[in-house]
């Protein structure tokens, strides 16, 4: 068995260091983590290799995924599905729900796959800037953290946004 008491202790100490102390975090279980590793390999890495080339993927795709078992809930009723940090790491939350959603393609896509692609755009933006002119498209339409409240959580398509969350900022809109 490759998980010795020393390794397990290291994993939990590492999680403590990597975790955002503003949230209660729960470790992702082994089965969910393995499932996610397969999803990332097949739906992300191999797709990017095919479309953009291996050099692109090896250069820009994050070198680390930090997986936590529970979603991170905010005080405003929303939850963090993922974050991108330093051009190198993606945090994915709620991994312990992955087996429950594995047979529901829409849920799997919404909570995990779209999140990975979204966070990868942030990784790219942390290493390669996009044009500042992008902000001019819907410039005065950004509403910061009010995106989840009425009236912004409805009618966002008519206002030029692909999702309610895209209204938070130009960076989220671009991603």
PDB file of C-alpha atoms in Angstrom:
ATOM      1  CA  UNK A   1       0.000   0.000   0.000  1.00  0.00           C
ATOM      2  CA  UNK A   2       1.476   3.344  -1.037  1.00  0.00           C
ATOM      3  CA  UNK A   3      -0.386   5.359   1.634  1.00  0.00           C
ATOM      4  CA  UNK A   4       1.668   5.053   4.779  1.00  0.00           C
ATOM      5  CA  UNK A   5       0.816   6.917   7.989  1.00  0.00           C
ATOM      6  CA  UNK A   6       3.591   9.375   7.104  1.00  0.00           C
ATOM      7  CA  UNK A   7       2.103  10.041   3.647  1.00  0.00           C
ATOM      8  CA  UNK A   8      -1.397  10.513   5.022  1.00  0.00           C
ATOM      9  CA  UNK A   9      -0.119  12.930   7.645  1.00  0.00           C
ATOM     10  CA  UNK A  10       1.738  14.855   4.931  1.00  0.00           C
ATOM     11  CA  UNK A  11      -1.368  14.987   2.719  1.00  0.00           C
ATOM     12  CA  UNK A  12      -3.473  16.471   5.529  1.00  0.00           C
ATOM     13  CA  UNK A  13      -0.755  18.945   6.556  1.00  0.00           C
ATOM     14  CA  UNK A  14      -0.392  19.966   2.900  1.00  0.00           C
ATOM     15  CA  UNK A  15      -4.143  20.434   2.586  1.00  0.00           C
ATOM     16  CA  UNK A  16      -4.094  22.665   5.637  1.00  0.00           C
ATOM     17  CA  UNK A  17      -1.421  24.862   4.042  1.00  0.00           C
ATOM     18  CA  UNK A  18      -3.192  25.037   0.669  1.00  0.00           C
ATOM     19  CA  UNK A  19      -6.685  25.618   2.070  1.00  0.00           C
ATOM     20  CA  UNK A  20      -8.390  28.980   2.359  1.00  0.00           C
ATOM     21  CA  UNK A  21      -8.798  29.470   6.098  1.00  0.00           C
ATOM     22  CA  UNK A  22     -12.053  31.395   5.534  1.00  0.00           C
ATOM     23  CA  UNK A  23     -13.829  28.106   4.784  1.00  0.00           C
ATOM     24  CA  UNK A  24     -14.232  24.753   6.463  1.00  0.00           C
ATOM     25  CA  UNK A  25     -12.580  22.258   4.167  1.00  0.00           C
ATOM     26  CA  UNK A  26     -13.098  18.530   3.945  1.00  0.00           C
ATOM     27  CA  UNK A  27     -10.608  16.255   2.181  1.00  0.00           C
ATOM     28  CA  UNK A  28     -11.667  14.806  -1.151  1.00  0.00           C
ATOM     29  CA  UNK A  29     -12.035  11.056  -0.879  1.00  0.00           C
ATOM     30  CA  UNK A  30      -9.748   8.795  -2.897  1.00  0.00           C
ATOM     31  CA  UNK A  31     -12.451   7.454  -5.257  1.00  0.00           C
ATOM     32  CA  UNK A  32     -13.635  10.949  -6.197  1.00  0.00           C
ATOM     33  CA  UNK A  33     -10.067  12.151  -6.688  1.00  0.00           C
ATOM     34  CA  UNK A  34      -9.273   9.272  -9.030  1.00  0.00           C
ATOM     35  CA  UNK A  35     -12.485   9.897 -10.978  1.00  0.00           C
ATOM     36  CA  UNK A  36     -11.546  13.574 -11.362  1.00  0.00           C
ATOM     37  CA  UNK A  37      -8.018  12.693 -12.493  1.00  0.00           C
ATOM     38  CA  UNK A  38      -9.500  10.570 -15.290  1.00  0.00           C
ATOM     39  CA  UNK A  39     -11.928  13.351 -16.276  1.00  0.00           C
ATOM     40  CA  UNK A  40      -9.134  15.928 -16.391  1.00  0.00           C
ATOM     41  CA  UNK A  41      -6.965  13.614 -18.485  1.00  0.00           C
ATOM     42  CA  UNK A  42      -9.642  12.727 -21.044  1.00  0.00           C
ATOM     43  CA  UNK A  43     -11.794  15.878 -21.184  1.00  0.00           C
ATOM     44  CA  UNK A  44      -9.133  18.523 -20.717  1.00  0.00           C
ATOM     45  CA  UNK A  45      -5.532  17.519 -21.305  1.00  0.00           C
ATOM     46  CA  UNK A  46      -6.186  15.254 -24.277  1.00  0.00           C
ATOM     47  CA  UNK A  47      -8.693  17.734 -25.749  1.00  0.00           C
ATOM     48  CA  UNK A  48      -6.266  20.650 -25.460  1.00  0.00           C
ATOM     49  CA  UNK A  49      -3.486  18.483 -26.903  1.00  0.00           C
ATOM     50  CA  UNK A  50      -5.668  17.683 -29.913  1.00  0.00           C
ATOM     51  CA  UNK A  51      -6.920  21.219 -30.510  1.00  0.00           C
ATOM     52  CA  UNK A  52      -3.952  23.401 -29.525  1.00  0.00           C
ATOM     53  CA  UNK A  53      -1.031  20.980 -29.479  1.00  0.00           C
ATOM     54  CA  UNK A  54       1.026  19.309 -26.805  1.00  0.00           C
ATOM     55  CA  UNK A  55       3.393  22.269 -26.462  1.00  0.00           C
ATOM     56  CA  UNK A  56       0.478  24.588 -25.619  1.00  0.00           C
ATOM     57  CA  UNK A  57      -0.949  22.170 -23.067  1.00  0.00           C
ATOM     58  CA  UNK A  58       2.398  21.479 -21.401  1.00  0.00           C
ATOM     59  CA  UNK A  59       3.188  25.192 -21.288  1.00  0.00           C
ATOM     60  CA  UNK A  60      -0.110  26.558 -19.965  1.00  0.00           C
ATOM     61  CA  UNK A  61      -2.261  23.829 -18.423  1.00  0.00           C
ATOM     62  CA  UNK A  62      -2.019  23.925 -14.598  1.00  0.00           C
ATOM     63  CA  UNK A  63       0.566  21.714 -12.989  1.00  0.00           C
ATOM     64  CA  UNK A  64      -1.487  21.168  -9.843  1.00  0.00           C
ATOM     65  CA  UNK A  65      -5.098  20.433  -8.979  1.00  0.00           C
ATOM     66  CA  UNK A  66      -6.068  20.896  -5.356  1.00  0.00           C
ATOM     67  CA  UNK A  67      -9.220  18.892  -4.630  1.00  0.00           C
ATOM     68  CA  UNK A  68     -11.422  19.396  -1.609  1.00  0.00           C
ATOM     69  CA  UNK A  69     -14.422  17.304  -0.698  1.00  0.00           C
ATOM     70  CA  UNK A  70     -17.029  19.922   0.197  1.00  0.00           C
ATOM     71  CA  UNK A  71     -18.114  23.057  -1.624  1.00  0.00           C
ATOM     72  CA  UNK A  72     -16.962  26.375  -0.182  1.00  0.00           C
ATOM     73  CA  UNK A  73     -20.069  28.368   0.739  1.00  0.00           C
ATOM     74  CA  UNK A  74     -20.143  32.164   0.833  1.00  0.00           C
ATOM     75  CA  UNK A  75     -22.276  34.301   3.128  1.00  0.00           C
ATOM     76  CA  UNK A  76     -24.369  35.532   0.177  1.00  0.00           C
ATOM     77  CA  UNK A  77     -25.743  32.054  -0.588  1.00  0.00           C
ATOM     78  CA  UNK A  78     -23.361  31.277  -3.443  1.00  0.00           C
ATOM     79  CA  UNK A  79     -20.603  28.712  -3.455  1.00  0.00           C
ATOM     80  CA  UNK A  80     -17.126  28.533  -4.875  1.00  0.00           C
ATOM     81  CA  UNK A  81     -16.798  25.758  -7.437  1.00  0.00           C
ATOM     82  CA  UNK A  82     -13.159  26.463  -8.191  1.00  0.00           C
ATOM     83  CA  UNK A  83     -10.340  28.972  -8.182  1.00  0.00           C
ATOM     84  CA  UNK A  84      -7.189  29.530 -10.229  1.00  0.00           C
ATOM     85  CA  UNK A  85      -4.001  30.641  -8.546  1.00  0.00           C
ATOM     86  CA  UNK A  86      -0.643  31.888  -9.700  1.00  0.00           C
ATOM     87  CA  UNK A  87      -0.944  30.577 -13.227  1.00  0.00           C
ATOM     88  CA  UNK A  88      -0.223  27.075 -11.935  1.00  0.00           C
ATOM     89  CA  UNK A  89      -2.962  25.682  -9.717  1.00  0.00           C
ATOM     90  CA  UNK A  90      -6.702  25.015  -9.892  1.00  0.00           C
ATOM     91  CA  UNK A  91      -8.731  24.327  -6.778  1.00  0.00           C
ATOM     92  CA  UNK A  92     -11.896  22.287  -7.305  1.00  0.00           C
ATOM     93  CA  UNK A  93     -14.409  21.969  -4.504  1.00  0.00           C
ATOM     94  CA  UNK A  94     -17.268  19.556  -3.859  1.00  0.00           C
ATOM     95  CA  UNK A  95     -15.358  16.500  -5.088  1.00  0.00           C
ATOM     96  CA  UNK A  96     -17.116  14.139  -2.705  1.00  0.00           C
ATOM     97  CA  UNK A  97     -20.339  14.748  -4.684  1.00  0.00           C
ATOM     98  CA  UNK A  98     -18.740  13.621  -7.948  1.00  0.00           C
ATOM     99  CA  UNK A  99     -19.838   9.954  -7.679  1.00  0.00           C
ATOM    100  CA  UNK A 100     -23.441  11.112  -7.152  1.00  0.00           C
ATOM    101  CA  UNK A 101     -23.304  13.210 -10.323  1.00  0.00           C
ATOM    102  CA  UNK A 102     -21.246  10.836 -12.477  1.00  0.00           C
ATOM    103  CA  UNK A 103     -24.266   9.609 -14.460  1.00  0.00           C
ATOM    104  CA  UNK A 104     -25.808  13.056 -14.919  1.00  0.00           C
ATOM    105  CA  UNK A 105     -23.917  14.743 -17.752  1.00  0.00           C
ATOM    106  CA  UNK A 106     -25.519  18.162 -17.173  1.00  0.00           C
ATOM    107  CA  UNK A 107     -24.610  18.203 -13.468  1.00  0.00           C
ATOM    108  CA  UNK A 108     -21.124  16.855 -14.174  1.00  0.00           C
ATOM    109  CA  UNK A 109     -20.593  19.546 -16.787  1.00  0.00           C
ATOM    110  CA  UNK A 110     -22.008  22.369 -14.658  1.00  0.00           C
ATOM    111  CA  UNK A 111     -20.167  21.627 -11.415  1.00  0.00           C
ATOM    112  CA  UNK A 112     -16.871  20.268 -12.686  1.00  0.00           C
ATOM    113  CA  UNK A 113     -16.054  20.337 -16.405  1.00  0.00           C
ATOM    114  CA  UNK A 114     -17.165  23.921 -17.106  1.00  0.00           C
ATOM    115  CA  UNK A 115     -15.419  24.958 -13.898  1.00  0.00           C
ATOM    116  CA  UNK A 116     -12.113  23.423 -15.002  1.00  0.00           C
ATOM    117  CA  UNK A 117     -12.289  25.137 -18.397  1.00  0.00           C
ATOM    118  CA  UNK A 118     -13.323  28.433 -16.747  1.00  0.00           C
ATOM    119  CA  UNK A 119     -10.463  28.275 -14.257  1.00  0.00           C
ATOM    120  CA  UNK A 120      -8.047  27.336 -17.042  1.00  0.00           C
ATOM    121  CA  UNK A 121      -8.957  30.595 -18.782  1.00  0.00           C
ATOM    122  CA  UNK A 122      -7.988  32.376 -15.545  1.00  0.00           C
ATOM    123  CA  UNK A 123      -4.693  30.444 -15.556  1.00  0.00           C
ATOM    124  CA  UNK A 124      -4.084  31.653 -19.114  1.00  0.00           C
ATOM    125  CA  UNK A 125      -4.989  35.226 -18.147  1.00  0.00           C
ATOM    126  CA  UNK A 126      -2.524  35.064 -15.266  1.00  0.00           C
ATOM    127  CA  UNK A 127       0.249  34.292 -17.751  1.00  0.00           C
ATOM    128  CA  UNK A 128      -1.006  35.974 -20.979  1.00  0.00           C
ATOM    129  CA  UNK A 129      -3.098  39.134 -20.823  1.00  0.00           C
ATOM    130  CA  UNK A 130      -6.164  39.608 -22.999  1.00  0.00           C
ATOM    131  CA  UNK A 131      -6.997  42.910 -24.660  1.00  0.00           C
ATOM    132  CA  UNK A 132      -8.270  45.656 -22.342  1.00  0.00           C
ATOM    133  CA  UNK A 133     -10.746  46.499 -25.104  1.00  0.00           C
ATOM    134  CA  UNK A 134     -12.785  43.473 -24.002  1.00  0.00           C
ATOM    135  CA  UNK A 135     -14.071  45.494 -21.052  1.00  0.00           C
ATOM    136  CA  UNK A 136     -15.615  48.013 -23.454  1.00  0.00           C
ATOM    137  CA  UNK A 137     -18.137  45.475 -24.766  1.00  0.00           C
ATOM    138  CA  UNK A 138     -20.297  45.486 -21.622  1.00  0.00           C
ATOM    139  CA  UNK A 139     -18.299  48.076 -19.677  1.00  0.00           C
ATOM    140  CA  UNK A 140     -20.937  49.492 -17.343  1.00  0.00           C
ATOM    141  CA  UNK A 141     -22.773  46.185 -16.945  1.00  0.00           C
ATOM    142  CA  UNK A 142     -20.546  44.656 -14.262  1.00  0.00           C
ATOM    143  CA  UNK A 143     -22.228  44.452 -10.863  1.00  0.00           C
ATOM    144  CA  UNK A 144     -19.563  42.846  -8.628  1.00  0.00           C
ATOM    145  CA  UNK A 145     -21.051  40.497  -6.000  1.00  0.00           C
ATOM    146  CA  UNK A 146     -24.641  41.511  -6.797  1.00  0.00           C
ATOM    147  CA  UNK A 147     -24.644  39.076  -9.755  1.00  0.00           C
ATOM    148  CA  UNK A 148     -26.483  36.438  -7.682  1.00  0.00           C
ATOM    149  CA  UNK A 149     -29.282  38.803  -6.597  1.00  0.00           C
ATOM    150  CA  UNK A 150     -32.418  40.006  -8.363  1.00  0.00           C
ATOM    151  CA  UNK A 151     -32.558  41.556 -10.952  1.00  0.00           C
ATOM    152  CA  UNK A 152     -29.062  40.512 -12.052  1.00  0.00           C
ATOM    153  CA  UNK A 153     -29.644  36.772 -11.643  1.00  0.00           C
ATOM    154  CA  UNK A 154     -32.245  36.985 -14.434  1.00  0.00           C
ATOM    155  CA  UNK A 155     -32.106  38.414 -17.955  1.00  0.00           C
ATOM    156  CA  UNK A 156     -28.310  38.350 -18.105  1.00  0.00           C
ATOM    157  CA  UNK A 157     -28.316  37.051 -21.702  1.00  0.00           C
ATOM    158  CA  UNK A 158     -30.265  40.111 -22.856  1.00  0.00           C
ATOM    159  CA  UNK A 159     -27.661  42.291 -21.135  1.00  0.00           C
ATOM    160  CA  UNK A 160     -24.858  40.591 -23.103  1.00  0.00           C
ATOM    161  CA  UNK A 161     -23.567  38.083 -20.540  1.00  0.00           C
ATOM    162  CA  UNK A 162     -23.300  34.313 -20.969  1.00  0.00           C
ATOM    163  CA  UNK A 163     -24.141  33.688 -17.292  1.00  0.00           C
ATOM    164  CA  UNK A 164     -25.204  35.639 -14.229  1.00  0.00           C
ATOM    165  CA  UNK A 165     -21.708  35.120 -12.802  1.00  0.00           C
ATOM    166  CA  UNK A 166     -20.104  36.741 -15.871  1.00  0.00           C
ATOM    167  CA  UNK A 167     -21.560  40.054 -14.642  1.00  0.00           C
ATOM    168  CA  UNK A 168     -19.203  40.058 -11.654  1.00  0.00           C
ATOM    169  CA  UNK A 169     -16.188  41.479 -13.515  1.00  0.00           C
ATOM    170  CA  UNK A 170     -14.480  41.636 -16.882  1.00  0.00           C
ATOM    171  CA  UNK A 171     -12.182  38.762 -15.856  1.00  0.00           C
ATOM    172  CA  UNK A 172     -15.143  36.507 -15.028  1.00  0.00           C
ATOM    173  CA  UNK A 173     -16.957  37.634 -18.160  1.00  0.00           C
ATOM    174  CA  UNK A 174     -13.955  36.747 -20.324  1.00  0.00           C
ATOM    175  CA  UNK A 175     -13.506  33.349 -18.638  1.00  0.00           C
TER     176      UNK A 175
END
